[in-house]
């Protein structure tokens, strides 16, 4: 998931390369970031209030239309290879890197330790397929924090996500329980 989480953002979208997105965001002192871990993936944005509409459109584009460009996949794979090499050649790091697999059941996702061959085998199509299968409005939690009018923000979010198709595929047993959807508002004191 590390490669997916990194290339989700650095690979850009169908309308902008990752480098073009970097330039766009840098001009606005804004961020759109992604990440991936064993049990979740994240995408976030941060911007000044006056840049919200432009930066939110970039966030929405990254969320819905990632391109996963091959050159950025190669960079992420090489970064993993370098980090893995360090973990296996610096005393004590191999033990720390392998510890999860020693203490958990074989089929536990937390026990999985990526190997050179599995990371090197990741293709653009693998990342696109994973994204298409898992990133849907009924499979995400969206939180917004900042200085905004709640009613206007709710309307903007509904506008942005209303036409995004929900997942219709089978879901794992872990996600089979019914979830309520809605808007939760925190009070600002």
XYZ file of C-alpha atoms in Angstrom:
189
model
C 0.000 0.000 0.000
C 2.987 2.304 0.376
C 3.535 2.413 -3.389
C -0.185 3.011 -4.015
C -0.343 5.773 -1.392
C 2.682 7.560 -2.808
C 1.853 7.271 -6.513
C -1.809 8.166 -5.965
C -0.612 11.773 -5.586
C 2.764 11.902 -7.351
C 1.338 10.176 -10.426
C -1.025 13.089 -10.980
C -4.467 12.914 -12.542
C -5.908 12.589 -16.013
C -5.735 16.408 -16.365
C -2.417 17.211 -14.597
C 0.862 15.420 -14.027
C 2.119 15.198 -10.464
C 4.717 17.862 -11.254
C 2.049 20.198 -12.642
C -0.017 19.581 -9.526
C 3.037 20.418 -7.392
C 3.445 23.757 -9.221
C -0.278 24.567 -8.963
C -0.334 23.875 -5.216
C 2.978 25.597 -4.520
C 1.668 28.832 -6.058
C -1.155 28.742 -3.504
C 0.851 27.519 -0.474
C -1.540 24.545 -0.464
C -1.239 20.778 -0.151
C -2.998 17.708 -1.504
C -1.386 14.613 -0.014
C -2.000 10.872 -0.139
C -0.739 7.910 1.837
C -1.260 4.219 2.288
C -0.855 1.782 5.119
C -1.835 -1.747 6.072
C -5.413 -0.901 6.986
C -6.264 2.381 5.287
C -5.382 4.905 2.648
C -5.663 8.663 3.020
C -6.011 11.726 0.864
C -6.085 15.191 2.383
C -5.894 18.826 1.437
C -4.927 22.034 3.171
C -5.292 25.551 1.813
C -6.119 29.139 2.546
C -9.812 29.982 2.637
C -9.620 32.104 -0.514
C -8.092 29.199 -2.476
C -10.616 26.600 -1.330
C -12.524 26.157 -4.610
C -9.391 25.691 -6.738
C -7.622 23.409 -4.262
C -10.752 21.384 -3.541
C -11.157 20.721 -7.277
C -7.547 19.435 -7.309
C -8.293 17.252 -4.259
C -11.428 15.899 -5.934
C -9.475 15.179 -9.133
C -6.785 13.260 -7.204
C -9.443 11.337 -5.280
C -11.501 10.343 -8.318
C -9.134 10.402 -11.311
C -5.595 9.338 -10.390
C -3.352 8.479 -13.322
C -0.632 6.381 -11.594
C 2.029 7.303 -14.161
C 4.655 4.617 -14.752
C 7.665 6.870 -14.077
C 6.340 7.702 -10.603
C 5.651 4.017 -9.902
C 9.305 3.306 -10.724
C 10.477 6.056 -8.357
C 8.289 4.704 -5.529
C 9.508 1.144 -6.130
C 13.132 2.295 -6.115
C 12.527 4.201 -2.873
C 11.086 1.086 -1.293
C 14.039 -0.987 -2.497
C 16.490 1.498 -0.951
C 14.593 1.557 2.354
C 14.357 -2.248 2.394
C 18.071 -2.575 1.691
C 18.820 -0.302 4.638
C 16.463 -2.334 6.840
C 18.284 -5.560 6.023
C 21.855 -4.276 6.179
C 21.825 -2.098 9.301
C 22.130 -4.252 12.440
C 18.856 -4.646 14.315
C 16.682 -3.247 11.524
C 15.984 -6.659 9.944
C 14.677 -7.898 13.273
C 12.453 -4.817 13.600
C 11.225 -5.073 9.980
C 10.334 -8.756 10.330
C 8.888 -8.613 13.849
C 5.201 -8.322 12.756
C 5.406 -11.564 10.762
C 6.942 -13.415 13.712
C 4.211 -12.506 16.160
C 1.005 -12.823 14.135
C -0.969 -15.409 12.220
C 0.131 -15.930 8.643
C -3.093 -14.590 7.109
C -3.178 -11.429 9.256
C -2.624 -8.346 7.043
C -0.464 -6.788 9.769
C 1.953 -9.716 9.407
C 2.608 -9.060 5.731
C 6.087 -7.777 5.016
C 6.627 -6.536 1.451
C 9.478 -8.184 -0.419
C 11.609 -6.847 -3.281
C 9.921 -9.147 -5.779
C 6.365 -8.246 -4.800
C 7.074 -4.512 -4.859
C 8.928 -4.777 -8.179
C 5.973 -6.669 -9.671
C 3.479 -3.835 -9.006
C 2.115 -2.444 -12.275
C 0.095 0.621 -13.144
C -2.857 -1.651 -13.867
C -2.593 -3.131 -10.348
C -2.892 0.348 -8.826
C -5.745 1.379 -11.145
C -7.646 -1.841 -10.369
C -7.182 -1.444 -6.611
C -8.367 2.163 -6.780
C -11.383 1.278 -8.937
C -12.362 -1.550 -6.577
C -11.940 0.281 -3.278
C -12.250 4.062 -3.598
C -15.970 4.865 -3.712
C -18.128 7.339 -1.809
C -19.711 4.558 0.259
C -16.271 3.327 1.329
C -14.711 6.563 2.579
C -14.928 8.851 5.567
C -14.588 12.533 4.763
C -13.856 15.089 7.427
C -13.524 18.825 6.915
C -11.986 21.148 9.481
C -11.512 24.874 9.175
C -13.101 28.282 8.878
C -16.196 27.804 6.715
C -19.965 28.092 6.694
C -21.304 24.581 7.458
C -24.353 24.849 5.186
C -22.279 26.079 2.244
C -19.654 23.379 2.823
C -22.291 20.663 2.970
C -23.801 21.928 -0.293
C -20.353 22.016 -1.936
C -19.563 18.457 -0.819
C -22.924 17.150 -1.984
C -22.390 18.841 -5.350
C -18.910 17.332 -5.663
C -19.847 13.787 -4.712
C -23.523 13.332 -5.636
C -22.805 11.964 -9.122
C -19.870 9.775 -8.040
C -21.041 6.146 -8.454
C -21.251 4.046 -5.328
C -19.563 0.657 -5.164
C -21.841 -2.185 -6.105
C -19.329 -4.985 -5.700
C -18.986 -7.598 -3.003
C -17.344 -6.316 0.128
C -15.224 -8.247 2.548
C -16.756 -9.621 5.735
C -14.960 -6.910 7.692
C -16.997 -4.275 5.883
C -20.292 -6.185 5.649
C -21.942 -4.520 8.615
C -24.418 -1.766 7.825
C -23.124 1.756 8.161
C -25.155 4.837 8.652
C -24.266 7.762 6.456
C -24.766 11.369 7.261
C -23.152 14.531 8.432
C -21.712 14.899 11.886
C -20.973 18.407 13.060
C -18.686 19.357 15.888
C -19.313 22.502 17.880
C -16.783 25.258 17.838
C -16.418 26.706 21.297
